[in-house]
Amino acid sequence: MNLNGKAREQNTYDAIVVGSGISGGWAAKELCEKGLKVLMLERGKNVTHPNYPTASDDPWKIDYAGKLTAADREKGPIQSRHYSYRGDNKHFYINDLENPYTEVKRFDWIRGDVVGGRSLLWGRHCYRWSDLDFTANHEDGFGVDWPIRYKELEPWYDYVETYIGVSGQSEGLDHLPDGKFQPPMEMTCVEKKFKELSEKKFPDRRITIGRIANLTQAVKGRGTCQYRNLCHRGCPYGAYFSTNASTMPAAFATGNLTLRPNSLVNRVLYDEQKQKAIGVEIIDTESKETIEYYSKILFLNASTLGTTFILLNSISNRFPNGLGNDSDQVGRNLMDHHKHAGAEALLDGFEDQYYFGRRPNGLYVPRFKNLGKKTENYFRGFGLMGSSWRSGWMSHFASDEIGESLKQSIQKPGPWGISFSGYGECLPYQDNRVTLNSDTKDAYGRNTITIDCEFKENEMAMQQDMAQSSAEMLEAAGFKDIKPYIRTSAPGNANHEMGTARMGRDPKTSVLNGFNQMHAVKNIFITDGSCMTSSSCVNPSLTYMAMTARACDYAVKQLNKLNI
């Protein structure tokens, strides 16, 4: 629907933010607080904090005790590949049948379909990148050099961590910089013992508690973590960071935010005479109406693959291969972390000790390989995530006991167990790419995407080391029944897909500059995962947030100077 005159004026804002997830929420907050009138467009349905449908329900009050049914799996054949998709939170996820994509090789695209996006569903681990990450491409020759270094993001990491609340322990490691932490969560007795004995054998392998965006001290409008470990349902206490509980209320408080859910962005509107983006075209998912909205600047935060689709689908005479795609890099260099290689074990002793509640994080072992010169049979590195537990009544499934003896046994906690799994860096490969698919349409008649992505020889070699390193650390700590495993995840399953509109120094080999500004269209900024030039081995969300705050600061200054 084309608008003119008053109608167009009513649909015009200073800025449009596409997507309401982690980076989109930050963009809205920062732009609104700087005085801009902002329209946030979200494809999913509205969810308002603290009204999460199943957040406080007992299992027996939820259909099928919160488990997935065959019908759920049929409706969500892709989403059900991931552990976080459950019967008690399936309402947060997309309908795969209405929103298809094509996999040349298996790729697990896990998608939220609500206001807040995956900020309601993320694992909440928050680690700073370092110059080990920002210089990696330059040092070993893969991909292109990052146009920024750690010192440029450091104050923005400070700013973001202070606002969202990250609990964690300072460790003094150059390659995993310390941050502005709330008090850390406590390790279990077994984890403390593991740390003591393993670090004695491997002093280069630091073991720390996970740095996580769950509050251990209350902040304005948000309470502390209740150790329920029901984060996947949404937190009515606001104890973990989400758009809904944190950045969106701040944006609304300015009076400058307009939120429009059920708004599927189809393409960016580009003015060839002005050489600028002038707005976006959306499809209202309820009425199926097509509507245009206009703005001075545009932030694309629709998730890596969502943003990639929008760029590839925004074709014009100036950009016949997709908006901003002069370099032919839009859609290329798709990355995700590879996981599911590690080890698990049991431990005798500590029968008289337990733990408090259900802690929402675990242990973290920062990268300890290839920190200087390459010493392994692969490039880059990995970190390890782990946790301990006491087994319960299910450990008696194979028991020979019957009657009273069995009844007494199942009331007692079982032995202690511990497991570790690696998160490894994926190199940027040109042929891991996303392309536009005009043959397959979604439920709204739009084009879709084809994903052709795989982990290659370097990642497979790293998987072997993940399992071996985990096992040798458990052995050093005196654990028994150690079982290394390699069950390599498919790309996408770590939920850290990134890299399809990368930042760089040269417009010929990248899409964005060092401020996340599109080389070819100066009033477009992209700060979701698609901007990433490499993948590191640590969770990227904190870096998305820091980059978003920095890009918003730059964008508003450029707008005020009339440079965009």
PDB file of N, CA and C in Angstrom, residues 427-512:
ATOM      1  N   LEU A 427      35.431 -21.445  11.193  1.00  0.00           N
ATOM      2  CA  LEU A 427      36.096 -20.492  10.306  1.00  0.00           C
ATOM      3  C   LEU A 427      35.095 -19.901   9.309  1.00  0.00           C
ATOM      4  N   PRO A 428      35.370 -18.700   8.812  1.00  0.00           N
ATOM      5  CA  PRO A 428      34.497 -18.107   7.786  1.00  0.00           C
ATOM      6  C   PRO A 428      34.818 -18.681   6.407  1.00  0.00           C
ATOM      7  N   TYR A 429      33.896 -19.421   5.856  1.00  0.00           N
ATOM      8  CA  TYR A 429      34.067 -20.030   4.537  1.00  0.00           C
ATOM      9  C   TYR A 429      33.130 -19.349   3.543  1.00  0.00           C
ATOM     10  N   GLN A 430      33.682 -18.941   2.412  1.00  0.00           N
ATOM     11  CA  GLN A 430      32.882 -18.259   1.385  1.00  0.00           C
ATOM     12  C   GLN A 430      31.717 -19.113   0.896  1.00  0.00           C
ATOM     13  N   ASP A 431      31.927 -20.432   0.844  1.00  0.00           N
ATOM     14  CA  ASP A 431      30.893 -21.290   0.265  1.00  0.00           C
ATOM     15  C   ASP A 431      29.857 -21.750   1.289  1.00  0.00           C
ATOM     16  N   ASN A 432      30.003 -21.372   2.536  1.00  0.00           N
ATOM     17  CA  ASN A 432      28.903 -21.540   3.491  1.00  0.00           C
ATOM     18  C   ASN A 432      27.997 -20.331   3.334  1.00  0.00           C
ATOM     19  N   ARG A 433      26.934 -20.509   2.591  1.00  0.00           N
ATOM     20  CA  ARG A 433      26.205 -19.311   2.176  1.00  0.00           C
ATOM     21  C   ARG A 433      24.689 -19.494   2.160  1.00  0.00           C
ATOM     22  N   VAL A 434      24.035 -18.348   2.065  1.00  0.00           N
ATOM     23  CA  VAL A 434      22.578 -18.249   1.980  1.00  0.00           C
ATOM     24  C   VAL A 434      22.226 -17.586   0.655  1.00  0.00           C
ATOM     25  N   THR A 435      21.265 -18.147  -0.059  1.00  0.00           N
ATOM     26  CA  THR A 435      20.809 -17.557  -1.319  1.00  0.00           C
ATOM     27  C   THR A 435      19.287 -17.427  -1.301  1.00  0.00           C
ATOM     28  N   LEU A 436      18.791 -16.554  -2.165  1.00  0.00           N
ATOM     29  CA  LEU A 436      17.352 -16.333  -2.262  1.00  0.00           C
ATOM     30  C   LEU A 436      16.713 -17.450  -3.073  1.00  0.00           C
ATOM     31  N   ASN A 437      15.585 -17.937  -2.609  1.00  0.00           N
ATOM     32  CA  ASN A 437      14.866 -19.018  -3.271  1.00  0.00           C
ATOM     33  C   ASN A 437      13.495 -18.501  -3.697  1.00  0.00           C
ATOM     34  N   SER A 438      13.338 -18.278  -4.989  1.00  0.00           N
ATOM     35  CA  SER A 438      12.064 -17.752  -5.498  1.00  0.00           C
ATOM     36  C   SER A 438      11.093 -18.863  -5.880  1.00  0.00           C
ATOM     37  N   ASP A 439      11.533 -20.109  -5.787  1.00  0.00           N
ATOM     38  CA  ASP A 439      10.665 -21.235  -6.130  1.00  0.00           C
ATOM     39  C   ASP A 439       9.793 -21.675  -4.954  1.00  0.00           C
ATOM     40  N   THR A 440      10.343 -21.580  -3.761  1.00  0.00           N
ATOM     41  CA  THR A 440       9.599 -21.963  -2.561  1.00  0.00           C
ATOM     42  C   THR A 440       9.106 -20.709  -1.854  1.00  0.00           C
ATOM     43  N   LYS A 441       7.817 -20.628  -1.600  1.00  0.00           N
ATOM     44  CA  LYS A 441       7.219 -19.456  -0.958  1.00  0.00           C
ATOM     45  C   LYS A 441       6.778 -19.808   0.466  1.00  0.00           C
ATOM     46  N   ASP A 442       6.708 -18.784   1.309  1.00  0.00           N
ATOM     47  CA  ASP A 442       6.175 -19.002   2.648  1.00  0.00           C
ATOM     48  C   ASP A 442       4.665 -18.774   2.656  1.00  0.00           C
ATOM     49  N   ALA A 443       4.058 -18.806   3.827  1.00  0.00           N
ATOM     50  CA  ALA A 443       2.602 -18.693   3.934  1.00  0.00           C
ATOM     51  C   ALA A 443       2.085 -17.333   3.505  1.00  0.00           C
ATOM     52  N   TYR A 444       2.984 -16.354   3.348  1.00  0.00           N
ATOM     53  CA  TYR A 444       2.579 -14.994   2.976  1.00  0.00           C
ATOM     54  C   TYR A 444       2.956 -14.664   1.531  1.00  0.00           C
ATOM     55  N   GLY A 445       3.378 -15.703   0.797  1.00  0.00           N
ATOM     56  CA  GLY A 445       3.709 -15.523  -0.607  1.00  0.00           C
ATOM     57  C   GLY A 445       5.084 -14.944  -0.857  1.00  0.00           C
ATOM     58  N   ARG A 446       5.909 -14.880   0.167  1.00  0.00           N
ATOM     59  CA  ARG A 446       7.243 -14.310   0.007  1.00  0.00           C
ATOM     60  C   ARG A 446       8.231 -15.356  -0.489  1.00  0.00           C
ATOM     61  N   ASN A 447       9.309 -14.880  -1.102  1.00  0.00           N
ATOM     62  CA  ASN A 447      10.434 -15.752  -1.381  1.00  0.00           C
ATOM     63  C   ASN A 447      10.971 -16.311  -0.065  1.00  0.00           C
ATOM     64  N   THR A 448      11.759 -17.357  -0.156  1.00  0.00           N
ATOM     65  CA  THR A 448      12.396 -17.931   1.029  1.00  0.00           C
ATOM     66  C   THR A 448      13.904 -17.978   0.796  1.00  0.00           C
ATOM     67  N   ILE A 449      14.630 -18.662   1.655  1.00  0.00           N
ATOM     68  CA  ILE A 449      16.076 -18.769   1.471  1.00  0.00           C
ATOM     69  C   ILE A 449      16.495 -20.229   1.389  1.00  0.00           C
ATOM     70  N   THR A 450      17.622 -20.431   0.750  1.00  0.00           N
ATOM     71  CA  THR A 450      18.292 -21.730   0.722  1.00  0.00           C
ATOM     72  C   THR A 450      19.595 -21.595   1.497  1.00  0.00           C
ATOM     73  N   ILE A 451      19.850 -22.535   2.396  1.00  0.00           N
ATOM     74  CA  ILE A 451      21.051 -22.506   3.229  1.00  0.00           C
ATOM     75  C   ILE A 451      21.931 -23.687   2.855  1.00  0.00           C
ATOM     76  N   ASP A 452      23.173 -23.401   2.516  1.00  0.00           N
ATOM     77  CA  ASP A 452      24.165 -24.424   2.180  1.00  0.00           C
ATOM     78  C   ASP A 452      25.364 -24.204   3.097  1.00  0.00           C
ATOM     79  N   CYS A 453      25.430 -24.966   4.171  1.00  0.00           N
ATOM     80  CA  CYS A 453      26.431 -24.712   5.208  1.00  0.00           C
ATOM     81  C   CYS A 453      26.874 -26.028   5.838  1.00  0.00           C
ATOM     82  N   GLU A 454      28.148 -26.133   6.152  1.00  0.00           N
ATOM     83  CA  GLU A 454      28.656 -27.332   6.809  1.00  0.00           C
ATOM     84  C   GLU A 454      29.898 -27.000   7.626  1.00  0.00           C
ATOM     85  N   PHE A 455      30.168 -27.823   8.636  1.00  0.00           N
ATOM     86  CA  PHE A 455      31.443 -27.764   9.326  1.00  0.00           C
ATOM     87  C   PHE A 455      32.443 -28.573   8.517  1.00  0.00           C
ATOM     88  N   LYS A 456      33.677 -28.086   8.482  1.00  0.00           N
ATOM     89  CA  LYS A 456      34.666 -28.701   7.607  1.00  0.00           C
ATOM     90  C   LYS A 456      35.798 -29.349   8.411  1.00  0.00           C
ATOM     91  N   GLU A 457      36.890 -29.657   7.745  1.00  0.00           N
ATOM     92  CA  GLU A 457      37.985 -30.420   8.345  1.00  0.00           C
ATOM     93  C   GLU A 457      38.526 -29.775   9.615  1.00  0.00           C
ATOM     94  N   ASN A 458      38.649 -28.450   9.628  1.00  0.00           N
ATOM     95  CA  ASN A 458      39.202 -27.779  10.805  1.00  0.00           C
ATOM     96  C   ASN A 458      38.312 -27.980  12.028  1.00  0.00           C
ATOM     97  N   GLU A 459      37.004 -27.863  11.832  1.00  0.00           N
ATOM     98  CA  GLU A 459      36.069 -28.033  12.941  1.00  0.00           C
ATOM     99  C   GLU A 459      36.045 -29.487  13.425  1.00  0.00           C
ATOM    100  N   MET A 460      36.165 -30.444  12.493  1.00  0.00           N
ATOM    101  CA  MET A 460      36.143 -31.846  12.880  1.00  0.00           C
ATOM    102  C   MET A 460      37.383 -32.215  13.696  1.00  0.00           C
ATOM    103  N   ALA A 461      38.540 -31.650  13.329  1.00  0.00           N
ATOM    104  CA  ALA A 461      39.759 -31.893  14.108  1.00  0.00           C
ATOM    105  C   ALA A 461      39.626 -31.307  15.508  1.00  0.00           C
ATOM    106  N   MET A 462      39.003 -30.154  15.605  1.00  0.00           N
ATOM    107  CA  MET A 462      38.795 -29.519  16.909  1.00  0.00           C
ATOM    108  C   MET A 462      37.854 -30.348  17.776  1.00  0.00           C
ATOM    109  N   GLN A 463      36.851 -30.972  17.171  1.00  0.00           N
ATOM    110  CA  GLN A 463      35.923 -31.806  17.923  1.00  0.00           C
ATOM    111  C   GLN A 463      36.657 -32.945  18.644  1.00  0.00           C
ATOM    112  N   GLN A 464      37.629 -33.535  17.983  1.00  0.00           N
ATOM    113  CA  GLN A 464      38.410 -34.600  18.604  1.00  0.00           C
ATOM    114  C   GLN A 464      39.111 -34.096  19.857  1.00  0.00           C
ATOM    115  N   ASP A 465      39.674 -32.902  19.768  1.00  0.00           N
ATOM    116  CA  ASP A 465      40.398 -32.335  20.909  1.00  0.00           C
ATOM    117  C   ASP A 465      39.452 -31.944  22.039  1.00  0.00           C
ATOM    118  N   MET A 466      38.248 -31.487  21.692  1.00  0.00           N
ATOM    119  CA  MET A 466      37.258 -31.180  22.737  1.00  0.00           C
ATOM    120  C   MET A 466      37.019 -32.406  23.623  1.00  0.00           C
ATOM    121  N   ALA A 467      36.785 -33.539  23.002  1.00  0.00           N
ATOM    122  CA  ALA A 467      36.493 -34.764  23.745  1.00  0.00           C
ATOM    123  C   ALA A 467      37.708 -35.224  24.538  1.00  0.00           C
ATOM    124  N   GLN A 468      38.864 -35.213  23.906  1.00  0.00           N
ATOM    125  CA  GLN A 468      40.080 -35.670  24.575  1.00  0.00           C
ATOM    126  C   GLN A 468      40.435 -34.776  25.762  1.00  0.00           C
ATOM    127  N   SER A 469      40.366 -33.464  25.567  1.00  0.00           N
ATOM    128  CA  SER A 469      40.714 -32.527  26.639  1.00  0.00           C
ATOM    129  C   SER A 469      39.751 -32.653  27.812  1.00  0.00           C
ATOM    130  N   SER A 470      38.465 -32.818  27.523  1.00  0.00           N
ATOM    131  CA  SER A 470      37.480 -32.980  28.594  1.00  0.00           C
ATOM    132  C   SER A 470      37.774 -34.231  29.410  1.00  0.00           C
ATOM    133  N   ALA A 471      38.066 -35.323  28.726  1.00  0.00           N
ATOM    134  CA  ALA A 471      38.316 -36.590  29.411  1.00  0.00           C
ATOM    135  C   ALA A 471      39.569 -36.525  30.272  1.00  0.00           C
ATOM    136  N   GLU A 472      40.631 -35.925  29.770  1.00  0.00           N
ATOM    137  CA  GLU A 472      41.869 -35.886  30.547  1.00  0.00           C
ATOM    138  C   GLU A 472      41.748 -34.983  31.773  1.00  0.00           C
ATOM    139  N   MET A 473      40.927 -33.951  31.700  1.00  0.00           N
ATOM    140  CA  MET A 473      40.694 -33.106  32.874  1.00  0.00           C
ATOM    141  C   MET A 473      39.889 -33.860  33.935  1.00  0.00           C
ATOM    142  N   LEU A 474      38.899 -34.625  33.521  1.00  0.00           N
ATOM    143  CA  LEU A 474      38.116 -35.419  34.465  1.00  0.00           C
ATOM    144  C   LEU A 474      38.973 -36.509  35.103  1.00  0.00           C
ATOM    145  N   GLU A 475      39.846 -37.100  34.318  1.00  0.00           N
ATOM    146  CA  GLU A 475      40.746 -38.123  34.854  1.00  0.00           C
ATOM    147  C   GLU A 475      41.690 -37.522  35.892  1.00  0.00           C
ATOM    148  N   ALA A 476      42.212 -36.330  35.607  1.00  0.00           N
ATOM    149  CA  ALA A 476      43.124 -35.665  36.540  1.00  0.00           C
ATOM    150  C   ALA A 476      42.444 -35.342  37.861  1.00  0.00           C
ATOM    151  N   ALA A 477      41.126 -35.145  37.824  1.00  0.00           N
ATOM    152  CA  ALA A 477      40.377 -34.798  39.034  1.00  0.00           C
ATOM    153  C   ALA A 477      39.846 -36.027  39.771  1.00  0.00           C
ATOM    154  N   GLY A 478      40.171 -37.231  39.288  1.00  0.00           N
ATOM    155  CA  GLY A 478      39.807 -38.441  40.000  1.00  0.00           C
ATOM    156  C   GLY A 478      38.414 -38.964  39.743  1.00  0.00           C
ATOM    157  N   PHE A 479      37.773 -38.552  38.672  1.00  0.00           N
ATOM    158  CA  PHE A 479      36.442 -39.061  38.354  1.00  0.00           C
ATOM    159  C   PHE A 479      36.540 -40.464  37.759  1.00  0.00           C
ATOM    160  N   LYS A 480      35.436 -41.194  37.773  1.00  0.00           N
ATOM    161  CA  LYS A 480      35.409 -42.567  37.274  1.00  0.00           C
ATOM    162  C   LYS A 480      34.381 -42.696  36.157  1.00  0.00           C
ATOM    163  N   ASP A 481      34.394 -43.846  35.505  1.00  0.00           N
ATOM    164  CA  ASP A 481      33.454 -44.127  34.407  1.00  0.00           C
ATOM    165  C   ASP A 481      33.438 -42.980  33.396  1.00  0.00           C
ATOM    166  N   ILE A 482      34.614 -42.529  33.014  1.00  0.00           N
ATOM    167  CA  ILE A 482      34.739 -41.391  32.096  1.00  0.00           C
ATOM    168  C   ILE A 482      34.368 -41.844  30.687  1.00  0.00           C
ATOM    169  N   LYS A 483      33.452 -41.113  30.082  1.00  0.00           N
ATOM    170  CA  LYS A 483      32.971 -41.466  28.747  1.00  0.00           C
ATOM    171  C   LYS A 483      33.113 -40.277  27.801  1.00  0.00           C
ATOM    172  N   PRO A 484      34.179 -40.257  27.007  1.00  0.00           N
ATOM    173  CA  PRO A 484      34.273 -39.204  25.977  1.00  0.00           C
ATOM    174  C   PRO A 484      33.199 -39.433  24.917  1.00  0.00           C
ATOM    175  N   TYR A 485      32.775 -38.370  24.283  1.00  0.00           N
ATOM    176  CA  TYR A 485      31.774 -38.517  23.228  1.00  0.00           C
ATOM    177  C   TYR A 485      31.978 -37.445  22.167  1.00  0.00           C
ATOM    178  N   ILE A 486      31.594 -37.779  20.954  1.00  0.00           N
ATOM    179  CA  ILE A 486      31.565 -36.826  19.842  1.00  0.00           C
ATOM    180  C   ILE A 486      30.248 -37.038  19.107  1.00  0.00           C
ATOM    181  N   ARG A 487      29.360 -36.086  19.271  1.00  0.00           N
ATOM    182  CA  ARG A 487      28.059 -36.127  18.596  1.00  0.00           C
ATOM    183  C   ARG A 487      27.862 -34.769  17.927  1.00  0.00           C
ATOM    184  N   THR A 488      28.688 -34.484  16.963  1.00  0.00           N
ATOM    185  CA  THR A 488      28.796 -33.142  16.394  1.00  0.00           C
ATOM    186  C   THR A 488      27.436 -32.561  16.020  1.00  0.00           C
ATOM    187  N   SER A 489      27.183 -31.368  16.518  1.00  0.00           N
ATOM    188  CA  SER A 489      25.923 -30.682  16.221  1.00  0.00           C
ATOM    189  C   SER A 489      25.891 -30.229  14.771  1.00  0.00           C
ATOM    190  N   ALA A 490      24.700 -30.075  14.241  1.00  0.00           N
ATOM    191  CA  ALA A 490      24.543 -29.484  12.912  1.00  0.00           C
ATOM    192  C   ALA A 490      24.726 -27.978  13.012  1.00  0.00           C
ATOM    193  N   PRO A 491      25.218 -27.332  11.964  1.00  0.00           N
ATOM    194  CA  PRO A 491      25.252 -25.863  11.970  1.00  0.00           C
ATOM    195  C   PRO A 491      23.861 -25.300  12.272  1.00  0.00           C
ATOM    196  N   GLY A 492      23.829 -24.252  13.067  1.00  0.00           N
ATOM    197  CA  GLY A 492      22.573 -23.641  13.481  1.00  0.00           C
ATOM    198  C   GLY A 492      22.124 -24.072  14.857  1.00  0.00           C
ATOM    199  N   ASN A 493      22.528 -25.280  15.282  1.00  0.00           N
ATOM    200  CA  ASN A 493      22.007 -25.824  16.530  1.00  0.00           C
ATOM    201  C   ASN A 493      22.558 -25.136  17.766  1.00  0.00           C
ATOM    202  N   ALA A 494      23.665 -24.419  17.641  1.00  0.00           N
ATOM    203  CA  ALA A 494      24.177 -23.638  18.775  1.00  0.00           C
ATOM    204  C   ALA A 494      23.444 -22.309  18.916  1.00  0.00           C
ATOM    205  N   ASN A 495      22.587 -21.991  17.961  1.00  0.00           N
ATOM    206  CA  ASN A 495      21.812 -20.735  17.967  1.00  0.00           C
ATOM    207  C   ASN A 495      22.700 -19.504  17.872  1.00  0.00           C
ATOM    208  N   HIS A 496      23.896 -19.654  17.324  1.00  0.00           N
ATOM    209  CA  HIS A 496      24.826 -18.535  17.191  1.00  0.00           C
ATOM    210  C   HIS A 496      25.157 -18.286  15.727  1.00  0.00           C
ATOM    211  N   GLU A 497      24.187 -18.466  14.836  1.00  0.00           N
ATOM    212  CA  GLU A 497      24.460 -18.232  13.422  1.00  0.00           C
ATOM    213  C   GLU A 497      24.861 -16.773  13.204  1.00  0.00           C
ATOM    214  N   MET A 498      25.873 -16.564  12.376  1.00  0.00           N
ATOM    215  CA  MET A 498      26.393 -15.207  12.184  1.00  0.00           C
ATOM    216  C   MET A 498      27.216 -15.131  10.904  1.00  0.00           C
ATOM    217  N   GLY A 499      27.478 -13.896  10.461  1.00  0.00           N
ATOM    218  CA  GLY A 499      28.517 -13.646   9.481  1.00  0.00           C
ATOM    219  C   GLY A 499      28.115 -13.340   8.057  1.00  0.00           C
ATOM    220  N   THR A 500      26.846 -13.183   7.718  1.00  0.00           N
ATOM    221  CA  THR A 500      26.418 -13.109   6.322  1.00  0.00           C
ATOM    222  C   THR A 500      26.391 -11.693   5.735  1.00  0.00           C
ATOM    223  N   ALA A 501      26.763 -10.700   6.543  1.00  0.00           N
ATOM    224  CA  ALA A 501      26.876  -9.314   6.042  1.00  0.00           C
ATOM    225  C   ALA A 501      28.022  -8.654   6.804  1.00  0.00           C
ATOM    226  N   ARG A 502      29.196  -9.183   6.622  1.00  0.00           N
ATOM    227  CA  ARG A 502      30.300  -8.927   7.540  1.00  0.00           C
ATOM    228  C   ARG A 502      30.833  -7.499   7.510  1.00  0.00           C
ATOM    229  N   MET A 503      31.394  -7.106   8.633  1.00  0.00           N
ATOM    230  CA  MET A 503      32.123  -5.854   8.751  1.00  0.00           C
ATOM    231  C   MET A 503      33.514  -6.038   8.139  1.00  0.00           C
ATOM    232  N   GLY A 504      34.085  -4.937   7.668  1.00  0.00           N
ATOM    233  CA  GLY A 504      35.424  -5.011   7.101  1.00  0.00           C
ATOM    234  C   GLY A 504      35.966  -3.636   6.776  1.00  0.00           C
ATOM    235  N   ARG A 505      37.199  -3.612   6.349  1.00  0.00           N
ATOM    236  CA  ARG A 505      37.863  -2.346   6.038  1.00  0.00           C
ATOM    237  C   ARG A 505      37.662  -1.926   4.586  1.00  0.00           C
ATOM    238  N   ASP A 506      37.392  -2.889   3.716  1.00  0.00           N
ATOM    239  CA  ASP A 506      37.331  -2.634   2.278  1.00  0.00           C
ATOM    240  C   ASP A 506      35.925  -2.937   1.751  1.00  0.00           C
ATOM    241  N   PRO A 507      35.253  -1.960   1.125  1.00  0.00           N
ATOM    242  CA  PRO A 507      33.916  -2.211   0.558  1.00  0.00           C
ATOM    243  C   PRO A 507      33.901  -3.308  -0.498  1.00  0.00           C
ATOM    244  N   LYS A 508      35.061  -3.615  -1.065  1.00  0.00           N
ATOM    245  CA  LYS A 508      35.113  -4.654  -2.088  1.00  0.00           C
ATOM    246  C   LYS A 508      35.000  -6.058  -1.493  1.00  0.00           C
ATOM    247  N   THR A 509      35.271  -6.179  -0.194  1.00  0.00           N
ATOM    248  CA  THR A 509      35.263  -7.507   0.427  1.00  0.00           C
ATOM    249  C   THR A 509      34.366  -7.596   1.661  1.00  0.00           C
ATOM    250  N   SER A 510      33.581  -6.562   1.910  1.00  0.00           N
ATOM    251  CA  SER A 510      32.718  -6.566   3.100  1.00  0.00           C
ATOM    252  C   SER A 510      31.473  -5.734   2.842  1.00  0.00           C
ATOM    253  N   VAL A 511      30.513  -5.833   3.734  1.00  0.00           N
ATOM    254  CA  VAL A 511      29.226  -5.150   3.583  1.00  0.00           C
ATOM    255  C   VAL A 511      29.137  -3.914   4.476  1.00  0.00           C
ATOM    256  N   LEU A 512      29.771  -3.991   5.653  1.00  0.00           N
ATOM    257  CA  LEU A 512      29.649  -2.946   6.666  1.00  0.00           C
ATOM    258  C   LEU A 512      31.018  -2.399   7.054  1.00  0.00           C
TER     259      LEU A 512
END
